[in-house]
């Protein structure tokens, strides 16, 4: 396994390996509860909390967890944090908790979280595991915020409940419905792919200024 | 029980390359047991902190709904729906939270005002849950409030966003008849339906009619017993989560 | 990669700039010359839509023209901006825009019609790789999006006012803003009346087009004539509309026999709503309909069944759009199971043979 620097561990999940926009993990909440910015933030924060808490504990306890039952142990840890998040949200922001509904409990099965435990936190020191969780959680937040903003602006004409276009705005109903989640994600991925392609083309042209048709001819 | 096949199967592809280390099953169970106990303890602690607030939110939601449809009664309490009519005490052995019940409101002098009744039926998208205030003596409604619905935003959601429709239920006589916009004749049991949301608005009317039909005579009998207001606000009644009430039949 | 072909520099290296100028036309064999080119067919379709549009304007006034123009502008502009170079010339974006306009209500705000055109061509066609690659009919996809996004505006049907010049709705609502309530009286479509009031509409009115509805869908007879012209010239597969009409007629006729008071008459089913326009112009879209004759029959029967099912038992009054889109999704599968037998081959393929 290639050694990574602490900086890499933190940055990686935010952009280059963004869980939603690049790895396409954790799509269930990203599609389901990003119809408004507050919902997206609440879900992002809850997931961030669960991911960071679980990574910290898993990394701390990695030497005590027998490998035979490690998945069960990870799930136990994750489920504990999810239950805490669920109760806290219900107590503090009951309206948002009602909107998010079952999707808070479903953080347990968010493959992004279990994936980080199995692939990273269980094999790295506590500090690195925390950095990775913070990076990945932030990346998830960013993706949720992008989708939430896009959908709330078109679907309700507002951001965080503040109206942008005045009374007369005609909401794009589809954007606050589930199909709008798919459309938004597809649109963001399209823009991402398009940007990446242009970016990599620009790099290639810079590297081989004479213009090379295929890799074999360079080698 | 040496090789623990289920655990191995669950290991997936990420299992260590070395041959499975034989760990005593007892140790595995003990590890998970201790972890589970710790997790349970943490959850109980958080629950102890969160539960009163969650219950308070639920009670506030129920109170707000009852206040809305009975025009702010001074107090209210649960009345249980049983096979043999309405009963002030929960039926023996029944779960007080999930038992079917209606809410009886009282004015400041302790006289009964009317009943808040919940109901639910499938609308255009999903179940519409609503609560309405009803006076068995006059067979009229005090008001109606949609508690939960997934009706189409922009069309069906007018059943709670269109105030003309909502206030149309105040004082209306049962059984209610839904009228097309502009077709009302002025009769006491007419409600204007919403153009473009015929199914949603018809469902609202039908829920109320069906519930009144099912409970009407029982309500009349219960009202005839001159029920008394609770001496003091009973928190236990308030705690009977709104969820138990709105699930309905 | 030896030998000096075009696009190579004197030293044999590839020159990316000159390479880009070589345009190779790739087409599947056999390479027979035919007078029917894509643009020729497309322009014929456009021509056959003109009378339908004209009747729509006759009934619904200038706002009908505005809606169609806005939808067309949205489609063509998207094709010009994001489509392959020169692809606008084949006329397909124009047809998408025209058809989309024709299946919108006359009083629809033009900014919404424009958005529908952009979505139909952008997400219905270009995102799949342009003409020939799309799975769903772009015009219908545009309308499906509009229906999901603006359900209230797309179900507002103005009746004919006294003054022909009067706009049928708030056509010029500012972009992103709600249209204000139309000045003219709004009514329900014949299908809406049937579904929610149990009222039937005179078949003659449905045939001639003097009912409420989308711009181009009301004049049933005219659509039959215009579509028939295309079928005669072999620009559309007559099996698809015929099988749709037959299925709808037989299915709804059967229902009508069972309960004439509960179910609408088969003629009403045929001439109401968008069935004529959808069957003639959208189900027959060459890209999104099956290529085999047997497949066309399956496709048409499927659409017919779904239309009656949705209209009679569904929550919506009209089901043509969803029926066609739904069957569009099955087209690759229908093509696959209806491949003709190769001449001389046994009827059943031996086990394990390559499909």
CSV table of C-alpha atoms in Angstrom, one decimal, chain C residues 21 35 63-64 85 98 105 123 135 143 149 151 158 186 201 206 227 252 260 271 299 303 305 310 325 328 333 346:
chain,number,residue,atom,x,y,z
C,21,UNK,CA,-9.9,17.9,-41.1
C,35,UNK,CA,-33.7,9.3,-52.5
C,63,UNK,CA,-50.7,32.8,-28.3
C,64,UNK,CA,-50.6,29.3,-29.9
C,85,UNK,CA,-21.6,20.6,-36.1
C,98,UNK,CA,-42.7,22.1,-33.4
C,105,UNK,CA,-51.7,24.3,-23.8
C,123,UNK,CA,-31.6,15.9,-22.2
C,135,UNK,CA,-34.0,6.3,-26.3
C,143,UNK,CA,-43.3,17.8,-22.1
C,149,UNK,CA,-42.0,21.0,-13.2
C,151,UNK,CA,-48.1,20.9,-13.2
C,158,UNK,CA,-58.4,28.4,-21.9
C,186,UNK,CA,-60.6,28.3,-18.5
C,201,UNK,CA,-68.0,15.4,-25.5
C,206,UNK,CA,-63.5,16.3,-31.2
C,227,UNK,CA,-50.2,11.7,-40.9
C,252,UNK,CA,-62.3,0.6,-25.0
C,260,UNK,CA,-71.8,2.1,-21.5
C,271,UNK,CA,-60.4,11.3,-31.0
C,299,UNK,CA,-45.1,-1.5,-29.8
C,303,UNK,CA,-49.1,1.9,-26.3
C,305,UNK,CA,-53.3,-0.8,-24.0
C,310,UNK,CA,-54.1,5.1,-17.8
C,325,UNK,CA,-42.4,7.1,-23.3
C,328,UNK,CA,-39.9,3.7,-25.9
C,333,UNK,CA,-35.8,-5.3,-26.3
C,346,UNK,CA,-33.8,-23.5,-38.9
